[in-house]
Structure formats: C-alpha cells, structure tokens
PDB file of C-alpha atoms in Angstrom:
ATOM      1  CA  MET A   1    -127.031  -2.813 151.294  1.00  0.00           C
ATOM      2  CA  TYR A   2    -126.438  -1.844 147.668  1.00  0.00           C
ATOM      3  CA  THR A   3    -122.983  -1.521 146.126  1.00  0.00           C
ATOM      4  CA  LYS A   4    -121.890   0.742 143.307  1.00  0.00           C
ATOM      5  CA  GLU A   5    -121.795  -2.241 140.969  1.00  0.00           C
ATOM      6  CA  GLN A   6    -125.409  -3.101 141.767  1.00  0.00           C
ATOM      7  CA  ILE A   7    -126.495   0.484 141.056  1.00  0.00           C
ATOM      8  CA  LYS A   8    -124.658   0.327 137.723  1.00  0.00           C
ATOM      9  CA  SER A   9    -126.350  -2.973 136.875  1.00  0.00           C
ATOM     10  CA  GLN A  10    -129.737  -1.407 137.522  1.00  0.00           C
ATOM     11  CA  LEU A  11    -128.895   1.480 135.200  1.00  0.00           C
ATOM     12  CA  CYS A  12    -127.983  -1.017 132.501  1.00  0.00           C
ATOM     13  CA  GLU A  13    -131.220  -2.963 133.043  1.00  0.00           C
ATOM     14  CA  MET A  14    -133.194   0.255 132.509  1.00  0.00           C
ATOM     15  CA  GLY A  15    -131.538   0.793 129.140  1.00  0.00           C
ATOM     16  CA  ILE A  16    -129.373   3.748 130.172  1.00  0.00           C
ATOM     17  CA  ARG A  17    -126.359   3.989 127.855  1.00  0.00           C
ATOM     18  CA  ASN A  18    -122.840   4.925 128.887  1.00  0.00           C
ATOM     19  CA  ASP A  19    -123.009   7.992 126.625  1.00  0.00           C
ATOM     20  CA  ASP A  20    -126.416   9.267 127.789  1.00  0.00           C
ATOM     21  CA  THR A  21    -127.126  12.587 129.432  1.00  0.00           C
ATOM     22  CA  VAL A  22    -128.840  11.775 132.731  1.00  0.00           C
ATOM     23  CA  ILE A  23    -130.299  14.023 135.408  1.00  0.00           C
ATOM     24  CA  ILE A  24    -131.641  12.578 138.660  1.00  0.00           C
ATOM     25  CA  HIS A  25    -134.225  13.702 141.194  1.00  0.00           C
ATOM     26  CA  THR A  26    -133.781  11.444 144.187  1.00  0.00           C
ATOM     27  CA  SER A  27    -135.194  10.384 147.518  1.00  0.00           C
ATOM     28  CA  PHE A  28    -132.072   8.765 148.946  1.00  0.00           C
ATOM     29  CA  LYS A  29    -134.165   7.351 151.783  1.00  0.00           C
ATOM     30  CA  ALA A  30    -136.271   5.472 149.242  1.00  0.00           C
ATOM     31  CA  VAL A  31    -133.133   4.012 147.625  1.00  0.00           C
ATOM     32  CA  GLY A  32    -132.108   2.324 150.877  1.00  0.00           C
ATOM     33  CA  ALA A  33    -128.652   1.720 152.279  1.00  0.00           C
ATOM     34  CA  VAL A  34    -125.784   2.213 149.822  1.00  0.00           C
ATOM     35  CA  GLU A  35    -122.270   1.088 150.653  1.00  0.00           C
ATOM     36  CA  GLY A  36    -120.194   4.259 150.939  1.00  0.00           C
ATOM     37  CA  GLY A  37    -123.254   6.502 151.335  1.00  0.00           C
ATOM     38  CA  PRO A  38    -124.369   9.324 149.037  1.00  0.00           C
ATOM     39  CA  ASP A  39    -120.907   9.966 147.587  1.00  0.00           C
ATOM     40  CA  SER A  40    -120.659   6.346 146.486  1.00  0.00           C
ATOM     41  CA  PHE A  41    -124.145   6.610 144.993  1.00  0.00           C
ATOM     42  CA  ILE A  42    -123.015   9.609 142.933  1.00  0.00           C
ATOM     43  CA  ASP A  43    -119.799   7.786 141.979  1.00  0.00           C
ATOM     44  CA  ALA A  44    -121.851   4.903 140.552  1.00  0.00           C
ATOM     45  CA  PHE A  45    -123.552   7.250 138.089  1.00  0.00           C
ATOM     46  CA  CYS A  46    -120.340   9.074 137.204  1.00  0.00           C
ATOM     47  CA  GLU A  47    -118.518   5.813 136.516  1.00  0.00           C
ATOM     48  CA  TYR A  48    -121.374   4.259 134.557  1.00  0.00           C
ATOM     49  CA  LEU A  49    -121.822   7.357 132.371  1.00  0.00           C
ATOM     50  CA  SER A  50    -118.212   7.086 131.273  1.00  0.00           C
ATOM     51  CA  ASP A  51    -118.875   8.770 127.907  1.00  0.00           C
ATOM     52  CA  GLY A  52    -121.951  10.732 128.960  1.00  0.00           C
ATOM     53  CA  LEU A  53    -123.019  13.682 131.076  1.00  0.00           C
ATOM     54  CA  PHE A  54    -124.301  13.312 134.633  1.00  0.00           C
ATOM     55  CA  LEU A  55    -126.384  16.060 136.248  1.00  0.00           C
ATOM     56  CA  VAL A  56    -127.663  16.607 139.770  1.00  0.00           C
ATOM     57  CA  PRO A  57    -130.081  19.475 140.517  1.00  0.00           C
ATOM     58  CA  THR A  58    -128.661  21.705 143.256  1.00  0.00           C
ATOM     59  CA  GLN A  59    -131.528  24.165 143.489  1.00  0.00           C
ATOM     60  CA  THR A  60    -131.612  27.064 145.942  1.00  0.00           C
ATOM     61  CA  TRP A  61    -135.043  28.578 145.288  1.00  0.00           C
ATOM     62  CA  ALA A  62    -135.862  28.481 149.027  1.00  0.00           C
ATOM     63  CA  ASN A  63    -132.552  30.076 150.016  1.00  0.00           C
ATOM     64  CA  VAL A  64    -131.880  32.658 147.295  1.00  0.00           C
ATOM     65  CA  THR A  65    -134.866  34.974 147.462  1.00  0.00           C
ATOM     66  CA  LYS A  66    -135.871  38.599 147.241  1.00  0.00           C
ATOM     67  CA  ASP A  67    -134.919  38.927 150.916  1.00  0.00           C
ATOM     68  CA  SER A  68    -131.645  37.009 150.511  1.00  0.00           C
ATOM     69  CA  PRO A  69    -130.700  37.750 146.908  1.00  0.00           C
ATOM     70  CA  VAL A  70    -127.121  36.432 146.590  1.00  0.00           C
ATOM     71  CA  TYR A  71    -126.058  33.139 145.004  1.00  0.00           C
ATOM     72  CA  ASP A  72    -122.559  31.730 145.448  1.00  0.00           C
ATOM     73  CA  PRO A  73    -121.947  28.296 143.863  1.00  0.00           C
ATOM     74  CA  LYS A  74    -119.360  27.486 146.519  1.00  0.00           C
ATOM     75  CA  THR A  75    -121.501  28.225 149.564  1.00  0.00           C
ATOM     76  CA  SER A  76    -125.203  28.398 148.640  1.00  0.00           C
ATOM     77  CA  GLU A  77    -126.570  25.110 149.970  1.00  0.00           C
ATOM     78  CA  PRO A  78    -129.220  23.258 147.978  1.00  0.00           C
ATOM     79  CA  CYS A  79    -132.684  23.133 149.511  1.00  0.00           C
ATOM     80  CA  ILE A  80    -133.865  19.875 147.933  1.00  0.00           C
ATOM     81  CA  GLY A  81    -132.248  16.804 149.480  1.00  0.00           C
ATOM     82  CA  LEU A  82    -129.194  14.815 150.537  1.00  0.00           C
ATOM     83  CA  ILE A  83    -127.843  13.954 147.072  1.00  0.00           C
ATOM     84  CA  PRO A  84    -127.840  17.625 145.939  1.00  0.00           C
ATOM     85  CA  ARG A  85    -126.290  18.695 149.254  1.00  0.00           C
ATOM     86  CA  THR A  86    -123.554  16.127 148.702  1.00  0.00           C
ATOM     87  CA  ALA A  87    -122.946  16.849 145.023  1.00  0.00           C
ATOM     88  CA  TYR A  88    -122.509  20.621 145.228  1.00  0.00           C
ATOM     89  CA  LYS A  89    -119.468  20.235 147.490  1.00  0.00           C
ATOM     90  CA  ARG A  90    -117.673  17.848 145.163  1.00  0.00           C
ATOM     91  CA  GLU A  91    -114.764  19.236 143.168  1.00  0.00           C
ATOM     92  CA  ASP A  92    -114.782  16.581 140.442  1.00  0.00           C
ATOM     93  CA  GLY A  93    -117.707  18.323 138.738  1.00  0.00           C
ATOM     94  CA  ILE A  94    -118.853  21.892 138.202  1.00  0.00           C
ATOM     95  CA  ARG A  95    -121.922  23.671 139.523  1.00  0.00           C
ATOM     96  CA  SER A  96    -123.832  26.062 137.308  1.00  0.00           C
ATOM     97  CA  LEU A  97    -124.345  29.728 138.167  1.00  0.00           C
ATOM     98  CA  HIS A  98    -128.127  29.780 137.945  1.00  0.00           C
ATOM     99  CA  PRO A  99    -129.293  31.666 141.061  1.00  0.00           C
ATOM    100  CA  THR A 100    -132.238  29.405 141.966  1.00  0.00           C
ATOM    101  CA  HIS A 101    -132.178  26.323 139.688  1.00  0.00           C
ATOM    102  CA  SER A 102    -128.529  25.325 139.423  1.00  0.00           C
ATOM    103  CA  VAL A 103    -127.203  21.887 138.501  1.00  0.00           C
ATOM    104  CA  TRP A 104    -123.969  20.067 139.288  1.00  0.00           C
ATOM    105  CA  ALA A 105    -122.493  18.614 136.111  1.00  0.00           C
ATOM    106  CA  LYS A 106    -119.801  16.054 135.386  1.00  0.00           C
ATOM    107  CA  GLY A 107    -118.770  14.449 132.139  1.00  0.00           C
ATOM    108  CA  ARG A 108    -118.897  15.158 128.429  1.00  0.00           C
ATOM    109  CA  GLY A 109    -119.502  18.826 127.689  1.00  0.00           C
ATOM    110  CA  ALA A 110    -120.231  19.782 131.300  1.00  0.00           C
ATOM    111  CA  GLU A 111    -118.842  23.312 130.996  1.00  0.00           C
ATOM    112  CA  ASP A 112    -120.709  23.988 127.758  1.00  0.00           C
ATOM    113  CA  PHE A 113    -123.932  22.648 129.256  1.00  0.00           C
ATOM    114  CA  ILE A 114    -123.917  25.168 132.125  1.00  0.00           C
ATOM    115  CA  LYS A 115    -122.492  28.090 130.154  1.00  0.00           C
ATOM    116  CA  GLY A 116    -124.443  31.339 130.480  1.00  0.00           C
ATOM    117  CA  GLU A 117    -126.612  30.309 133.427  1.00  0.00           C
ATOM    118  CA  GLU A 118    -125.418  33.297 135.476  1.00  0.00           C
ATOM    119  CA  SER A 119    -127.557  35.521 133.240  1.00  0.00           C
ATOM    120  CA  SER A 120    -130.778  33.531 133.682  1.00  0.00           C
ATOM    121  CA  GLU A 121    -133.711  35.814 134.433  1.00  0.00           C
ATOM    122  CA  THR A 122    -136.228  32.979 134.977  1.00  0.00           C
ATOM    123  CA  PRO A 123    -136.036  29.503 136.561  1.00  0.00           C
ATOM    124  CA  ALA A 124    -135.871  27.477 133.325  1.00  0.00           C
ATOM    125  CA  ARG A 125    -135.290  29.860 130.443  1.00  0.00           C
ATOM    126  CA  VAL A 126    -135.444  28.905 126.791  1.00  0.00           C
ATOM    127  CA  GLY A 127    -131.848  28.263 125.744  1.00  0.00           C
ATOM    128  CA  GLY A 128    -130.747  27.482 129.291  1.00  0.00           C
ATOM    129  CA  ALA A 129    -129.546  24.274 130.899  1.00  0.00           C
ATOM    130  CA  TRP A 130    -132.997  22.895 131.716  1.00  0.00           C
ATOM    131  CA  TRP A 131    -134.197  23.641 128.179  1.00  0.00           C
ATOM    132  CA  LYS A 132    -131.193  21.747 126.779  1.00  0.00           C
ATOM    133  CA  LEU A 133    -132.369  18.478 128.330  1.00  0.00           C
ATOM    134  CA  GLY A 134    -135.054  18.086 125.691  1.00  0.00           C
ATOM    135  CA  GLU A 135    -132.792  19.177 122.849  1.00  0.00           C
ATOM    136  CA  MET A 136    -130.191  16.576 123.906  1.00  0.00           C
ATOM    137  CA  GLY A 137    -132.677  13.740 124.432  1.00  0.00           C
ATOM    138  CA  ALA A 138    -131.635  13.477 128.070  1.00  0.00           C
ATOM    139  CA  LYS A 139    -133.003  10.882 130.458  1.00  0.00           C
ATOM    140  CA  ILE A 140    -134.682  12.183 133.611  1.00  0.00           C
ATOM    141  CA  LEU A 141    -134.634   9.639 136.439  1.00  0.00           C
ATOM    142  CA  LEU A 142    -137.230  10.249 139.139  1.00  0.00           C
ATOM    143  CA  ILE A 143    -135.792   7.965 141.816  1.00  0.00           C
ATOM    144  CA  GLY A 144    -138.308   7.401 144.578  1.00  0.00           C
ATOM    145  CA  VAL A 145    -140.094  10.652 143.690  1.00  0.00           C
ATOM    146  CA  ASP A 146    -142.873  11.552 141.263  1.00  0.00           C
ATOM    147  CA  HIS A 147    -143.434  14.241 138.636  1.00  0.00           C
ATOM    148  CA  GLY A 148    -144.006  16.828 141.331  1.00  0.00           C
ATOM    149  CA  ARG A 149    -140.190  16.914 141.420  1.00  0.00           C
ATOM    150  CA  ASN A 150    -139.735  16.925 137.644  1.00  0.00           C
ATOM    151  CA  THR A 151    -138.238  20.385 137.141  1.00  0.00           C
ATOM    152  CA  TYR A 152    -138.036  19.874 133.375  1.00  0.00           C
ATOM    153  CA  ILE A 153    -141.796  20.391 133.152  1.00  0.00           C
ATOM    154  CA  HIS A 154    -141.175  23.994 134.222  1.00  0.00           C
ATOM    155  CA  ALA A 155    -138.850  24.371 131.237  1.00  0.00           C
ATOM    156  CA  VAL A 156    -141.594  23.160 128.891  1.00  0.00           C
ATOM    157  CA  ASP A 157    -144.004  25.621 130.494  1.00  0.00           C
ATOM    158  CA  GLU A 158    -141.551  28.400 129.646  1.00  0.00           C
ATOM    159  CA  ILE A 159    -141.161  27.085 126.079  1.00  0.00           C
ATOM    160  CA  ALA A 160    -144.953  27.256 125.714  1.00  0.00           C
ATOM    161  CA  GLY A 161    -145.132  30.680 127.370  1.00  0.00           C
ATOM    162  CA  LEU A 162    -147.964  29.618 129.647  1.00  0.00           C
ATOM    163  CA  ASP A 163    -149.721  32.271 131.697  1.00  0.00           C
ATOM    164  CA  ASP A 164    -149.160  32.602 135.462  1.00  0.00           C
ATOM    165  CA  ARG A 165    -146.073  30.382 135.538  1.00  0.00           C
ATOM    166  CA  LEU A 166    -143.802  33.295 136.457  1.00  0.00           C
ATOM    167  CA  ALA A 167    -144.313  35.844 139.204  1.00  0.00           C
ATOM    168  CA  ASP A 168    -145.347  39.311 138.073  1.00  0.00           C
ATOM    169  CA  GLU A 169    -142.767  41.241 140.080  1.00  0.00           C
ATOM    170  CA  PRO A 170    -139.047  40.869 139.293  1.00  0.00           C
ATOM    171  CA  TRP A 171    -136.335  41.381 141.903  1.00  0.00           C
ATOM    172  CA  THR A 172    -132.604  41.988 141.765  1.00  0.00           C
ATOM    173  CA  VAL A 173    -130.301  39.009 142.247  1.00  0.00           C
ATOM    174  CA  THR A 174    -126.512  38.916 142.550  1.00  0.00           C
ATOM    175  CA  VAL A 175    -124.606  35.889 141.279  1.00  0.00           C
ATOM    176  CA  LYS A 176    -120.984  35.322 142.281  1.00  0.00           C
ATOM    177  CA  ASP A 177    -118.809  33.429 139.829  1.00  0.00           C
ATOM    178  CA  TYR A 178    -115.908  31.161 140.721  1.00  0.00           C
ATOM    179  CA  ASN A 179    -113.462  34.080 140.565  1.00  0.00           C
ATOM    180  CA  GLY A 180    -115.478  36.195 142.975  1.00  0.00           C
ATOM    181  CA  ASN A 181    -116.912  38.494 140.294  1.00  0.00           C
ATOM    182  CA  GLU A 182    -120.515  39.590 140.794  1.00  0.00           C
ATOM    183  CA  ILE A 183    -123.241  39.586 138.146  1.00  0.00           C
ATOM    184  CA  THR A 184    -126.392  41.512 139.057  1.00  0.00           C
ATOM    185  CA  HIS A 185    -129.639  41.392 137.097  1.00  0.00           C
ATOM    186  CA  GLN A 186    -133.415  41.195 137.380  1.00  0.00           C
ATOM    187  CA  PHE A 187    -135.007  37.829 138.120  1.00  0.00           C
ATOM    188  CA  ARG A 188    -138.550  36.450 138.207  1.00  0.00           C
ATOM    189  CA  ASN A 189    -139.451  33.460 140.366  1.00  0.00           C
ATOM    190  CA  HIS A 190    -142.067  30.878 139.603  1.00  0.00           C
ATOM    191  CA  GLY A 191    -145.605  32.064 140.167  1.00  0.00           C
ATOM    192  CA  ARG A 192    -148.401  29.481 140.143  1.00  0.00           C
ATOM    193  CA  THR A 193    -146.888  26.349 138.623  1.00  0.00           C
ATOM    194  CA  GLY A 194    -149.257  23.596 139.696  1.00  0.00           C
ATOM    195  CA  SER A 195    -146.254  21.313 140.252  1.00  0.00           C
ATOM    196  CA  LEU A 196    -148.003  19.273 142.925  1.00  0.00           C
ATOM    197  CA  ASN A 197    -150.392  18.144 140.184  1.00  0.00           C
ATOM    198  CA  PHE A 198    -147.793  17.324 137.526  1.00  0.00           C
ATOM    199  CA  ASN A 199    -148.626  13.637 138.048  1.00  0.00           C
ATOM    200  CA  LYS A 200    -151.769  14.258 136.015  1.00  0.00           C
ATOM    201  CA  PHE A 201    -149.533  14.044 132.937  1.00  0.00           C
ATOM    202  CA  GLU A 202    -148.229  10.582 133.801  1.00  0.00           C
ATOM    203  CA  ALA A 203    -150.849   8.574 131.886  1.00  0.00           C
ATOM    204  CA  ALA A 204    -150.019  10.555 128.748  1.00  0.00           C
ATOM    205  CA  PHE A 205    -146.268  10.132 129.268  1.00  0.00           C
ATOM    206  CA  ILE A 206    -146.642   6.354 129.564  1.00  0.00           C
ATOM    207  CA  ALA A 207    -149.036   6.023 126.623  1.00  0.00           C
ATOM    208  CA  LEU A 208    -146.822   8.058 124.292  1.00  0.00           C
ATOM    209  CA  GLY A 209    -143.553   6.377 125.272  1.00  0.00           C
ATOM    210  CA  ALA A 210    -142.127   9.266 127.257  1.00  0.00           C
ATOM    211  CA  GLN A 211    -141.892   7.229 130.468  1.00  0.00           C
ATOM    212  CA  LYS A 212    -141.068   3.671 131.478  1.00  0.00           C
ATOM    213  CA  ASP A 213    -140.515   1.860 134.768  1.00  0.00           C
ATOM    214  CA  GLY A 214    -137.194   1.203 136.463  1.00  0.00           C
ATOM    215  CA  GLN A 215    -135.581   0.642 139.826  1.00  0.00           C
ATOM    216  CA  ILE A 216    -132.579   2.119 141.605  1.00  0.00           C
ATOM    217  CA  GLY A 217    -131.798   0.430 144.897  1.00  0.00           C
ATOM    218  CA  ASN A 218    -135.170  -0.136 146.518  1.00  0.00           C
ATOM    219  CA  ALA A 219    -136.702   2.906 144.838  1.00  0.00           C
ATOM    220  CA  TYR A 220    -139.287   2.728 142.087  1.00  0.00           C
ATOM    221  CA  THR A 221    -137.837   4.901 139.335  1.00  0.00           C
ATOM    222  CA  ARG A 222    -139.598   6.709 136.533  1.00  0.00           C
ATOM    223  CA  VAL A 223    -137.344   6.828 133.467  1.00  0.00           C
ATOM    224  CA  VAL A 224    -138.421   9.864 131.462  1.00  0.00           C
ATOM    225  CA  ASP A 225    -137.267  10.781 127.954  1.00  0.00           C
ATOM    226  CA  ALA A 226    -137.008  14.569 128.076  1.00  0.00           C
ATOM    227  CA  ALA A 227    -137.705  15.135 124.364  1.00  0.00           C
ATOM    228  CA  LYS A 228    -140.817  12.932 124.394  1.00  0.00           C
ATOM    229  CA  CYS A 229    -141.928  14.531 127.659  1.00  0.00           C
ATOM    230  CA  ARG A 230    -141.663  17.948 126.008  1.00  0.00           C
ATOM    231  CA  ASP A 231    -143.533  16.856 122.895  1.00  0.00           C
ATOM    232  CA  THR A 232    -146.326  15.274 124.949  1.00  0.00           C
ATOM    233  CA  LEU A 233    -146.819  18.392 127.035  1.00  0.00           C
ATOM    234  CA  LEU A 234    -146.767  20.705 124.033  1.00  0.00           C
ATOM    235  CA  ARG A 235    -149.399  18.520 122.351  1.00  0.00           C
ATOM    236  CA  ILE A 236    -151.667  18.843 125.393  1.00  0.00           C
ATOM    237  CA  TYR A 237    -151.053  22.586 125.707  1.00  0.00           C
ATOM    238  CA  SER A 238    -151.796  23.151 122.016  1.00  0.00           C
ATOM    239  CA  ARG A 239    -155.158  21.409 122.251  1.00  0.00           C
ATOM    240  CA  SER A 240    -156.549  23.151 125.314  1.00  0.00           C
ATOM    241  CA  THR A 241    -156.331  26.493 127.072  1.00  0.00           C
ATOM    242  CA  ARG A 242    -157.381  24.949 130.388  1.00  0.00           C
ATOM    243  CA  ASN A 243    -154.808  24.654 133.144  1.00  0.00           C
ATOM    244  CA  TYR A 244    -155.505  21.180 134.455  1.00  0.00           C
ATOM    245  CA  CYS A 245    -152.765  21.442 137.067  1.00  0.00           C
ATOM    246  CA  PHE A 246    -154.851  24.086 138.833  1.00  0.00           C
ATOM    247  CA  GLU A 247    -158.140  22.190 138.535  1.00  0.00           C
ATOM    248  CA  ASN A 248    -159.572  19.170 140.323  1.00  0.00           C
ATOM    249  CA  ARG A 249    -160.070  17.150 137.138  1.00  0.00           C
ATOM    250  CA  ASP A 250    -158.079  14.682 135.055  1.00  0.00           C
ATOM    251  CA  ILE A 251    -156.642  15.527 131.655  1.00  0.00           C
ATOM    252  CA  PRO A 252    -158.966  14.128 128.948  1.00  0.00           C
ATOM    253  CA  GLU A 253    -157.388  11.461 126.771  1.00  0.00           C
ATOM    254  CA  GLU A 254    -158.380  13.256 123.581  1.00  0.00           C
ATOM    255  CA  LEU A 255    -155.841  15.961 124.410  1.00  0.00           C
ATOM    256  CA  TRP A 256    -152.932  13.599 124.040  1.00  0.00           C
ATOM    257  CA  LYS A 257    -154.075  10.584 122.029  1.00  0.00           C
TER     258      LYS A 257
END
C-alpha cells in the first residue's frame, strides 16, 4: 500500500517541481492501493505542488449532451473515472464552468486559470484552459493510461484548425454558475478526433523530448511536457495533410525528425 509520502517521492524522482502546473489523467486501479484512498492520492499532489497549480479533468461529455444540455459544476458528475469523481466534490479547489471538458483546480492562479470557461463553444478552445497548458509549460501525467486519454491533443487540434475535429451541427447548452445564474450559448462537440490512435504520436514525443518515463504507485506514467507536445504535433501537421489518426499506418519519421 502506498502512502502520500511515497507518492510525493515518486513525483520528485520524475523531476516534477513544487511550482509546476500539473494535470493528471489516471487509472486509479493501475496505481494500486493508496492509504486513505483517492482523497489521499489527491492530497499528495496538492501538498507536493505547494507553490504550483494542480488540475484534475472532470469531464462530462457523456452526460452533458444535446439531449441533456445543462451543466452544473456542483452536481454534474464526471464520466471519466474515480479520481475525477472524487475531485469535483472537494471544496478545497474550484471546478471550471466548461460544459463538457471542465477541470478541478487548486493552487497558484486557480481562479484565473479557469476564468471564462462558461463561454466555451468548443471542447478545447484557443485561449481556454486546455490551451493554457501549453502556454504555461504544464506537465501532463498519464498515470496508467496512454495518449488516448491525453485531452491536450484535442486543444492542439483546435489550434491547428484541423478538419473534422468538431461536429458540424451546434446545439444549445446551459451552464449554471456557482451563484445559480444561467449562461446559454451554442456549443459544438468533438466530431471525428481519432483519439484512440493518438498513441501513434508517441515515438515522436519521445524522440523530441516531449515525453519521458515515470511511475506513480504501481502505474507506468508518461510525463508529457505540454509545450513540447504542442510543438511536435504542429510540426507533423505542418508537413502533411494526411490524418494518420484515421488511417491504418504509422506516422513517417520524416514528418517529425
């Protein structure tokens, strides 16, 4: 069984600094038993990032839909795992008002980081919270999961303006803020994203220094530098119009070397 102190030691061994911005995508099952359970796991990150910003995705894309178009940060349950379902209930942080791709934030600049998300008209808009990860040089920890869960890649797709990433038809969503006020606007979901094939980028990420190995608990952890991840993807996108995530072929090395 892992303790909070052991989790913190592993963060240190991976080169995570106390003032970093860190977002985690986690299979808690892969981590193994943690003393105190998921709340203690979250506490370990919050305590270690004493001068930083800690982020947990609390996405609701399966729950807030065209047929159920209301998002309430207090009651809309995340659809993506135990750590998000634990984090969104905690009152020591703040959850963003993005209708489908919210995050729970705690630490330095948390309120500024999530500001304006209630007006998001796409999952990972330019200028939004997910976009900011690259601008801030955030670390993305894929704990027991692969790049198929790396939501930041969607943000880079929106930066590049790639075709077919967003659905053609918008729908009306209502976002409730913490005071009960309602914000209603048009929203477009993801269309074809190819996320199940995002692992095709991994060789390029490793070669160009955007990714290194780590471990949290028992879980193999990919430590991803968001800015280098962005730059690697934009290099590939600029050199080819093919969408390799929709094709049964690897990405040629000449596109990223």
